[in-house]
Structure formats: structure tokens, C-alpha cells
Amino acid sequence: MSEPLHYITLTAPDGEIIGYAWTDGTRIGLVDRAASSSAAYKAGIAWSNRMQDAHRRGLTPAGVLALFSHEPGASPVTEAPDLAVLEELARVVTPADDQRLLDQLAPVGHPSWRELAEAYDALTDEDRDVTWGGGEKSPSGAIQMPYPVYSEPLRRVVRALTEVGAVTPEHRWMDNAMPEAPADGRLMDVADAVRAATAVVRGERFSEGTIAHAVKDGLLDAVVASLRAWAAAQGSTAAPAAAAPAHTTAPAPAHTTAPSVPSAPTAATAGPAPSAPAPVGAAPAAVCRHCGGFPAVDVAFRAHLGLLFFLRFRRMDGPVCRTCGLALHRGFTTYTLCWGWWSPLSLVLFGWLTVVRNLLAVRRVERLPEPGPAVTGGRFDPGVPVHRRPLAYVALIPLCWVLSLIVAAVSGGG
Ligand SMILES: [Zn+2]
């Protein structure tokens, strides 16, 4: 049986949530965020040590929490129904968490991107068919442990992943589930691609065959394709006129359907790469990152899901053409109208924020003329407007509820 507990939220100076220190009256614990930065993780250990220390010196667990709640970075003491709720909170992955992983990637135009593309394109079926060595009995009677035999071209891809920065200590892979290969060859969110690359490459050292498994189930392909699509999109916004080594990587993702749910193919990111070749101030020749159509405008569309303590944020960046932009707006906004209200924070903040930002973004998209032909394959199908999608009207439920609360408060107060 779970019991209510008290906790404080610990926040780093840059605003990143480190974790939640709690007590049930007898014990003190810390739930840290699996998606946090390595710096926040270390800070969490330091908080935890100091709190345990204070407890050992005789302060009661409740006293420790009260004392530390006055420190900079700590919230006031709050009550939670049980530990599971805190663990749920700690599972929230924020856009800042995603951005931190993107910041680890080499700037577009860095030679490591070309190396990744070339190494990957050079893979043959034999390279992908990883065999296992070992298992033989030596003359002394010892049996050698089986081990995967990776070809040199495959190892080159793995090295290239490390060199573009996709294998990073900023993803604590041991504390997170292994990302799965997306179905039917879709692209992954680029932050998820970094998570997967890190988990696969680092995981191999602890569990041989992890890379072989990722090759087999398509995860490695999805990781490389997602990273390359991201780099290509970055290149097209950051350095359109340059002699453009950035354009050497460009697999065209096959978009076929409208994104009815926000897990649609995405290679999200934010802004041009910090140290990309100078854009020379000229307006970039914006081309839609989804269909290659022109003109396009650089706006992002977002979707939000809040269910009790589970929050999920999705974002797809531009540039987008009028057609793809409308499709993204309609898909993401309808999704948010349906799913974006069912946690306290979502109801008061994230749901609204997401809808308003999408409305602002779509206003810019609607000013564009119809795009020219789609050059890189599929163009999103905008489908029917949001107000003709039944799911959007789910939003009336929380709205009516809030209204009824207000009415009750007003009439109750005389
Ligand atoms: Zn487009």
C-alpha cells in the first residue's frame, strides 16, 4: 500500500529540474530525471548526500526536507499521493532535454557528417549480416565466449556516429529504455536518434551484440537516416549559398500520409546550427523541408499531450510550404485539442500555449502562395480544417468544466 509523501523539487540554476527529494516520514530519497543533463545528475547526487548527512546528524526526515526547502533551487514542501507520482513526473522529457542532445551534434558542414553518409552508403548486405565467432573449445577445455564479428565498414559507421556527436554522455542510456526502431521506415525525432545511437554504441560494451541487433531490426538505419535528414535540413536553412559541403547528405524521407498523430516522421530541431558556415545575412532560399517545395517559411508546429502526470511535447520545425504547413497545423492542433488538457499543468498552461503558438505559426503559413512542385517526394495532405475534425471538440470538455467551476465559484460567493 502506498502512503502519501512530501517532496521538494530541485532545480538547477539554468532552470533544469534535477529531481524530486521526498520523504515518507521515515526515509529520505531522491527521484532523479532519467532525461536530465549529466551536470544535473551530479548535482542531484550532491543534494542527496547532503540531505542524508543532515538526517544522520539527527534531523528528522521531515525536518531535513523543511530545511533544504529554503535553499536556492528548492521548491517549498509539497505533498504527493505516492512515490509513483514522483516517478511519473521524473519521466517527463522537456524540449530543453531534446535541445541539449542536439547541441552535442557536430555543426552542419563538419566533415564528420560527410563521413557518416559515405560510411553508411558503403554498407553491403554482408556487412549487415553479422556473424558470431567464439564458442569453440580450446585444447585446455575452456569454451570461448561467443562474440559478434563486425565488419570494418560497419565499424566505420559506428565510429562516424561517435564523430558527429550522436554518442554522448549527455544521454544516460543505462537509466533509459532502449529506443525502438520506428515502424515502416519512418524517421525518428533527431533527439531520439541521438538517444538510440548512444544506447546502441555504448550498450555494445556491456552487452555484445547490441549493434548487431540494431542492424537487424532497422534501428541503426533509422538512426542514420534521421540524423542525415536533420543535417540536410539544417544545411538548407543555414548555408544556402555556400559551396555547401552540407548538401552531401540528403536522403529524402518518404512522407506519404498526413501526420494525424504527432509521432509522424520528424527530424525536429531548433534554429540554425550554432557554428555552421556564416549565412551571410541574406534571406535563405527557404525550401519546404518535407516536400522541397518553394516558397516556404520557417515556423514550427507543436503538439502536446498531458495525461495526469505524463506530459509529452512534440515539435516539427520548418521551413514548411503552405500545403505541408497547413497539414502539420491541422494534425498537431487537433491532436492537442484532444489530448492537451488532461494534466493540471496542461490545463492551465501547455494546452493553451501549444494551440496559440500553432495559430500564430499557421497565420504565417497562410500568407504564402501555393508551393511549386514537390521535389523530394511526398507532400503532406492538409485534409479537412480543424473545425471539421470531431476530435478537436474533445477540448469542449475541459472548457465546460473550467467554465462551470467559475460559475459555481461566482454564484457560491453570492
Ligand atoms: Zn511542403
Coordinates of C-alpha atoms and ligand atoms in Angstrom, one line a residue:
M1 CA 0.0 0.0 0.0
S2 CA 1.4 3.4 -0.9
E3 CA 1.3 6.3 1.5
P4 CA 1.3 10.0 1.0
L5 CA 4.7 11.6 1.0
H6 CA 6.2 15.1 0.9
Y7 CA 8.7 16.3 -1.5
I8 CA 10.6 19.3 -2.8
T9 CA 11.5 19.9 -6.4
L10 CA 15.2 20.6 -7.0
T11 CA 16.1 22.9 -9.9
A12 CA 19.5 23.8 -11.4
P13 CA 20.4 27.5 -11.8
D14 CA 19.6 27.2 -15.5
G15 CA 16.0 26.1 -14.7
E16 CA 16.5 22.4 -15.4
I17 CA 14.7 20.2 -13.0
I18 CA 17.2 18.0 -11.2
G19 CA 14.8 15.7 -9.5
Y20 CA 12.4 15.3 -6.5
A21 CA 13.6 14.8 -2.9
W22 CA 11.0 13.1 -0.9
T23 CA 10.2 11.6 2.5
D24 CA 7.5 9.3 3.7
G25 CA 8.3 10.3 7.3
T26 CA 10.9 7.6 7.9
R27 CA 13.1 7.6 4.8
I28 CA 14.6 10.3 2.6
G29 CA 15.0 9.6 -1.1
L30 CA 15.7 11.3 -4.4
V31 CA 13.9 10.6 -7.7
D32 CA 16.1 11.9 -10.4
R33 CA 15.1 12.6 -14.0
A34 CA 16.4 10.0 -16.4
A35 CA 16.5 12.6 -19.2
S36 CA 18.5 15.2 -17.2
S37 CA 21.9 16.5 -18.1
S38 CA 25.0 14.9 -16.6
A39 CA 25.5 18.1 -14.7
A40 CA 22.0 17.9 -13.2
Y41 CA 22.6 14.3 -12.4
K42 CA 25.7 15.1 -10.4
A43 CA 24.0 18.0 -8.7
G44 CA 21.3 15.5 -7.6
I45 CA 23.8 13.2 -6.0
A46 CA 25.3 16.2 -4.1
W47 CA 21.8 17.2 -2.9
S48 CA 21.1 13.7 -1.8
N49 CA 24.4 13.3 0.0
R50 CA 23.9 16.5 1.9
M51 CA 20.3 15.5 2.9
Q52 CA 21.3 12.1 4.1
D53 CA 24.1 13.7 6.0
A54 CA 21.7 16.0 7.8
H55 CA 19.5 13.1 8.6
R56 CA 22.4 11.1 10.1
R57 CA 23.2 14.0 12.3
G58 CA 19.8 13.7 13.9
L59 CA 17.4 15.8 11.9
T60 CA 14.1 14.0 11.2
P61 CA 13.3 13.3 7.5
A62 CA 10.5 16.0 7.6
G63 CA 13.0 18.4 9.2
V64 CA 15.6 17.7 6.6
L65 CA 13.1 18.4 3.8
A66 CA 11.9 21.6 5.5
L67 CA 15.4 22.8 6.0
F68 CA 16.5 22.2 2.4
S69 CA 13.3 23.7 1.0
H70 CA 14.8 27.1 1.9
E71 CA 17.9 26.6 -0.2
P72 CA 18.2 28.2 -3.6
G73 CA 16.9 25.9 -6.2
A74 CA 14.5 24.1 -3.9
S75 CA 10.7 24.4 -4.0
P76 CA 8.5 24.6 -1.0
V77 CA 7.5 21.3 0.5
T78 CA 4.6 19.7 -1.5
E79 CA 2.5 16.7 -0.9
A80 CA 2.2 13.8 -3.4
P81 CA -0.1 10.8 -3.1
D82 CA 2.7 8.3 -3.5
L83 CA 6.1 7.7 -5.0
A84 CA 4.7 6.5 -8.3
V85 CA 3.5 10.1 -9.0
L86 CA 7.0 11.5 -8.5
E87 CA 8.4 8.8 -10.7
E88 CA 5.9 9.8 -13.4
L89 CA 6.9 13.4 -13.0
A90 CA 10.5 12.4 -13.4
R91 CA 9.8 10.7 -16.7
V92 CA 8.8 14.0 -18.4
V93 CA 11.1 14.8 -21.2
T94 CA 11.3 18.5 -22.0
P95 CA 12.1 20.3 -25.2
A96 CA 15.3 21.5 -23.3
D97 CA 16.3 17.9 -22.8
D98 CA 16.0 17.3 -26.5
Q99 CA 17.9 20.5 -27.4
R100 CA 20.7 19.5 -25.1
L101 CA 21.3 16.4 -27.1
L102 CA 21.1 18.3 -30.4
D103 CA 23.8 20.7 -29.0
Q104 CA 26.1 17.7 -28.9
L105 CA 26.0 17.2 -32.6
A106 CA 28.8 18.5 -34.8
P107 CA 27.9 21.6 -36.8
V108 CA 26.5 21.0 -40.2
G109 CA 29.3 21.2 -42.7
H110 CA 31.7 19.4 -40.4
P111 CA 33.5 16.7 -42.3
S112 CA 32.1 14.0 -39.9
W113 CA 28.7 14.4 -41.5
R114 CA 30.0 13.5 -44.9
E115 CA 32.0 10.6 -43.4
L116 CA 28.8 9.3 -41.8
A117 CA 26.9 9.5 -45.1
E118 CA 29.7 7.8 -47.0
A119 CA 30.3 5.1 -44.4
Y120 CA 26.6 4.3 -44.3
D121 CA 26.2 4.2 -48.0
A122 CA 29.1 1.9 -48.3
L123 CA 27.4 -0.8 -46.2
T124 CA 26.7 -4.1 -48.0
D125 CA 24.4 -6.9 -47.2
E126 CA 27.4 -8.9 -46.0
D127 CA 28.2 -6.1 -43.5
R128 CA 24.7 -6.2 -42.2
D129 CA 24.7 -9.9 -41.8
V130 CA 26.7 -10.0 -38.6
T131 CA 28.1 -13.4 -37.7
W132 CA 29.2 -14.7 -34.4
G133 CA 32.6 -16.1 -33.5
G134 CA 33.8 -18.0 -30.5
G135 CA 32.0 -20.9 -29.0
E136 CA 34.9 -23.2 -29.8
K137 CA 36.5 -25.4 -27.2
S138 CA 40.2 -24.7 -26.7
P139 CA 42.7 -27.6 -26.1
S140 CA 42.6 -26.7 -22.4
G141 CA 38.8 -27.4 -22.4
A142 CA 37.7 -23.8 -21.9
I143 CA 34.9 -22.6 -24.2
Q144 CA 35.4 -19.3 -25.7
M145 CA 32.6 -16.9 -25.2
P146 CA 30.7 -16.1 -28.4
Y147 CA 31.2 -12.6 -29.8
P148 CA 29.8 -10.7 -32.8
V149 CA 32.2 -10.2 -35.7
Y150 CA 31.6 -6.7 -37.0
S151 CA 33.0 -5.9 -40.5
E152 CA 35.3 -2.9 -40.9
P153 CA 32.6 -1.0 -42.9
L154 CA 30.1 -1.5 -40.1
R155 CA 32.6 -0.4 -37.5
R156 CA 33.3 2.7 -39.7
V157 CA 29.6 3.7 -39.4
V158 CA 29.8 3.3 -35.6
R159 CA 32.9 5.5 -35.4
A160 CA 31.2 8.1 -37.6
L161 CA 28.2 8.2 -35.3
T162 CA 30.5 9.0 -32.5
E163 CA 32.3 11.6 -34.5
V164 CA 29.1 13.5 -35.4
G165 CA 28.4 13.7 -31.7
A166 CA 25.4 11.3 -31.7
V167 CA 27.1 9.1 -29.0
T168 CA 27.1 11.4 -26.0
P169 CA 27.4 11.1 -22.2
E170 CA 24.6 13.7 -22.0
H171 CA 22.2 10.7 -22.7
R172 CA 22.3 8.5 -19.6
W173 CA 21.4 5.4 -21.6
M174 CA 21.5 3.0 -18.7
D175 CA 18.7 4.9 -17.0
N176 CA 16.5 5.0 -20.1
A177 CA 14.8 2.4 -22.2
M178 CA 16.4 1.5 -25.5
P179 CA 14.5 3.5 -28.2
E180 CA 12.7 1.2 -30.7
A181 CA 13.1 1.3 -34.4
P182 CA 10.1 3.2 -35.8
A183 CA 7.6 1.3 -37.8
D184 CA 7.6 1.2 -41.6
G185 CA 10.9 3.0 -42.1
R186 CA 9.8 6.4 -40.6
L187 CA 12.3 8.9 -39.4
M188 CA 12.9 9.3 -35.7
D189 CA 12.9 12.6 -33.8
V190 CA 16.5 13.6 -34.1
A191 CA 16.9 13.8 -30.3
D192 CA 15.6 10.2 -30.1
A193 CA 18.1 9.3 -32.8
V194 CA 20.9 10.6 -30.6
R195 CA 19.5 8.6 -27.7
A196 CA 19.3 5.5 -29.7
A197 CA 22.8 5.9 -31.2
T198 CA 24.2 6.4 -27.7
A199 CA 22.4 3.4 -26.3
V200 CA 23.4 1.1 -29.1
V201 CA 27.1 2.1 -29.3
R202 CA 27.6 2.4 -25.5
G203 CA 25.5 -0.6 -24.9
E204 CA 27.7 -2.8 -27.1
R205 CA 30.4 -2.6 -24.5
F206 CA 28.2 -4.1 -21.8
S207 CA 26.2 -6.4 -23.9
E208 CA 27.9 -7.7 -27.0
G209 CA 25.5 -8.0 -30.0
T210 CA 23.6 -4.7 -29.3
I211 CA 24.8 -3.3 -32.5
A212 CA 24.1 -6.5 -34.4
H213 CA 20.5 -6.3 -33.0
A214 CA 20.1 -2.7 -34.1
V215 CA 21.3 -3.5 -37.6
K216 CA 18.8 -6.4 -37.8
D217 CA 15.7 -4.6 -36.5
G218 CA 16.3 -1.4 -38.6
L219 CA 17.2 0.8 -35.6
L220 CA 20.6 1.7 -37.0
D221 CA 19.1 2.6 -40.4
A222 CA 16.5 4.8 -38.7
V223 CA 19.2 6.5 -36.6
V224 CA 21.4 7.3 -39.5
A225 CA 18.6 8.3 -41.8
S226 CA 17.1 10.6 -39.1
L227 CA 20.5 12.2 -38.4
R228 CA 21.2 12.8 -42.1
A229 CA 17.8 14.3 -42.7
W230 CA 18.3 16.6 -39.8
A231 CA 21.7 17.7 -41.0
A232 CA 20.4 18.2 -44.6
A233 CA 17.5 20.3 -43.3
Q234 CA 20.0 22.3 -41.2
G235 CA 22.2 22.8 -44.2
S236 CA 19.4 24.1 -46.3
T237 CA 18.5 26.8 -43.7
A238 CA 22.0 27.6 -42.6
A239 CA 24.1 27.8 -45.7
P240 CA 22.1 28.0 -48.9
A241 CA 24.6 29.9 -51.0
A242 CA 27.9 28.4 -49.7
A243 CA 30.0 26.0 -51.7
A244 CA 27.9 23.7 -49.5
P245 CA 29.6 20.6 -48.2
A246 CA 26.5 20.5 -46.1
H247 CA 24.4 19.3 -49.0
T248 CA 26.2 16.0 -49.4
T249 CA 23.9 14.2 -47.1
A250 CA 20.3 14.1 -48.1
P251 CA 18.2 11.0 -48.0
A252 CA 14.6 12.1 -48.9
P253 CA 12.3 10.8 -46.2
A254 CA 9.3 9.2 -47.7
H255 CA 6.3 11.0 -46.3
T256 CA 3.1 9.6 -47.6
T257 CA 0.4 10.4 -45.2
A258 CA -0.8 13.4 -43.2
P259 CA 0.5 13.4 -39.7
S260 CA -2.6 12.5 -37.8
V261 CA -0.6 11.8 -34.7
P262 CA 2.5 13.7 -33.7
S263 CA 4.7 10.7 -33.8
A264 CA 4.7 11.3 -37.5
P265 CA 8.1 11.3 -39.2
T266 CA 10.1 14.1 -37.7
A267 CA 13.6 15.4 -37.6
A268 CA 13.0 18.2 -35.2
T269 CA 15.5 20.8 -34.2
A270 CA 15.7 24.4 -33.4
G271 CA 17.5 27.2 -35.1
P272 CA 20.5 27.0 -37.4
A273 CA 23.5 25.2 -36.1
P274 CA 25.5 27.5 -33.9
S275 CA 28.8 27.3 -35.7
A276 CA 27.6 26.5 -39.2
P277 CA 29.2 28.4 -42.1
A278 CA 28.1 32.0 -42.0
P279 CA 24.7 32.5 -43.6
V280 CA 26.0 35.9 -44.9
G281 CA 22.9 37.7 -43.8
A282 CA 21.0 37.0 -47.0
A283 CA 17.5 35.7 -46.7
P284 CA 17.8 31.9 -47.0
A285 CA 16.1 30.4 -50.0
A286 CA 13.6 28.6 -47.9
V287 CA 12.5 25.3 -49.3
C288 CA 10.0 23.1 -47.5
R289 CA 11.9 20.5 -45.6
H290 CA 9.2 17.9 -46.2
C291 CA 8.5 18.2 -49.9
G292 CA 11.2 20.5 -51.1
G293 CA 8.5 22.9 -52.4
F294 CA 9.1 26.7 -52.7
P295 CA 8.4 29.1 -51.1
A296 CA 8.4 28.1 -47.5
V297 CA 8.5 29.9 -44.2
D298 CA 10.5 28.9 -41.1
V299 CA 7.9 28.1 -38.4
A300 CA 7.5 25.2 -36.0
F301 CA 4.3 23.3 -35.2
R302 CA 3.8 21.7 -31.9
A303 CA 1.6 19.0 -30.3
H304 CA 1.1 18.4 -26.6
L305 CA -0.2 15.5 -24.6
G306 CA -0.9 15.7 -20.9
L307 CA -2.3 12.8 -19.1
L308 CA -2.3 13.1 -15.3
F309 CA 1.4 13.3 -14.7
F310 CA 2.6 12.2 -18.1
L311 CA 3.5 15.1 -20.4
R312 CA 4.7 14.8 -24.0
F313 CA 5.8 17.5 -26.3
R314 CA 6.3 17.2 -30.0
R315 CA 7.6 19.7 -32.4
M316 CA 8.3 19.8 -36.1
D317 CA 10.4 22.6 -37.4
G318 CA 10.3 24.3 -40.7
P319 CA 10.8 25.6 -43.2
V320 CA 7.4 24.4 -44.4
C321 CA 5.5 25.3 -47.6
R322 CA 1.8 26.3 -47.4
T323 CA 0.5 22.8 -48.0
C324 CA 2.7 21.0 -45.6
G325 CA 2.3 23.7 -43.0
L326 CA -1.5 23.5 -43.1
A327 CA -1.3 19.8 -42.8
L328 CA 1.0 20.0 -39.8
H329 CA -1.1 22.6 -38.2
R330 CA -4.3 20.7 -38.6
G331 CA -2.9 17.4 -37.5
F332 CA -1.0 18.8 -34.4
T333 CA -3.6 21.2 -33.3
T334 CA -6.4 18.7 -33.5
Y335 CA -4.2 16.2 -31.5
T336 CA -3.6 18.9 -28.9
L337 CA -7.2 19.9 -28.7
C338 CA -8.0 16.3 -27.9
W339 CA -5.1 15.3 -25.7
G340 CA -3.6 18.5 -24.4
W341 CA -5.7 19.2 -21.3
W342 CA -5.6 16.2 -19.1
S343 CA -3.0 17.1 -16.6
P344 CA -3.1 20.1 -14.3
L345 CA -0.2 21.9 -16.0
S346 CA -1.6 21.1 -19.4
L347 CA -5.0 22.6 -18.5
V348 CA -3.6 25.8 -17.2
L349 CA -0.6 26.2 -19.4
F350 CA 0.7 23.8 -22.0
G351 CA -2.5 23.1 -23.9
W352 CA -3.2 26.7 -24.4
L353 CA 0.3 27.6 -25.2
T354 CA 0.6 24.9 -27.8
V355 CA -2.7 25.9 -29.6
V356 CA -1.9 29.6 -29.6
R357 CA 1.6 29.0 -30.9
N358 CA 0.3 26.8 -33.7
L359 CA -2.3 29.5 -34.6
L360 CA 0.5 32.1 -34.8
A361 CA 2.6 29.8 -36.9
V362 CA -0.2 29.0 -39.3
R363 CA -1.0 32.6 -39.9
R364 CA 2.4 33.0 -41.4
V365 CA 2.0 29.8 -43.5
E366 CA -1.4 31.0 -44.8
R367 CA 0.3 34.1 -46.2
L368 CA 2.4 32.0 -48.6
P369 CA 1.3 31.3 -52.1
E370 CA 0.7 27.8 -53.2
P371 CA 4.1 26.0 -53.4
G372 CA 5.8 24.9 -56.6
P373 CA 6.2 21.2 -57.4
A374 CA 7.2 18.8 -54.6
V375 CA 10.8 17.9 -55.4
T376 CA 11.7 15.4 -52.7
G377 CA 8.7 13.2 -52.9
G378 CA 5.6 13.2 -50.7
R379 CA 3.8 16.3 -49.7
F380 CA 1.6 16.3 -46.7
D381 CA -2.1 16.2 -47.4
P382 CA -3.8 19.0 -45.4
G383 CA -7.1 17.2 -45.2
V384 CA -10.1 19.0 -43.7
P385 CA -9.8 22.0 -41.4
V386 CA -9.5 21.6 -37.7
H387 CA -13.1 22.6 -37.1
R388 CA -14.3 19.8 -39.2
R389 CA -12.4 17.2 -37.2
P390 CA -14.5 15.6 -34.4
L391 CA -11.5 15.0 -32.2
A392 CA -11.0 18.8 -31.9
Y393 CA -14.2 19.1 -30.0
V394 CA -12.9 17.0 -27.1
A395 CA -11.5 20.3 -26.0
L396 CA -15.0 21.4 -25.1
I397 CA -15.0 19.0 -22.1
P398 CA -12.2 20.8 -20.1
L399 CA -13.5 24.2 -21.3
C400 CA -17.0 23.5 -20.0
W401 CA -15.6 22.1 -16.8
V402 CA -13.5 25.2 -16.2
L403 CA -16.5 27.4 -17.0
S404 CA -18.7 25.5 -14.6
L405 CA -16.1 25.9 -11.9
I406 CA -16.1 29.6 -12.5
V407 CA -19.8 29.9 -12.5
A408 CA -20.0 27.8 -9.3
A409 CA -17.4 30.0 -7.6
V410 CA -19.2 33.2 -8.6
S411 CA -22.7 32.0 -7.6
G412 CA -21.4 30.3 -4.5
G413 CA -19.7 33.5 -3.4
G414 CA -23.0 35.4 -3.6
Ligands
ZN1 ZN 5.9 21.1 -48.4

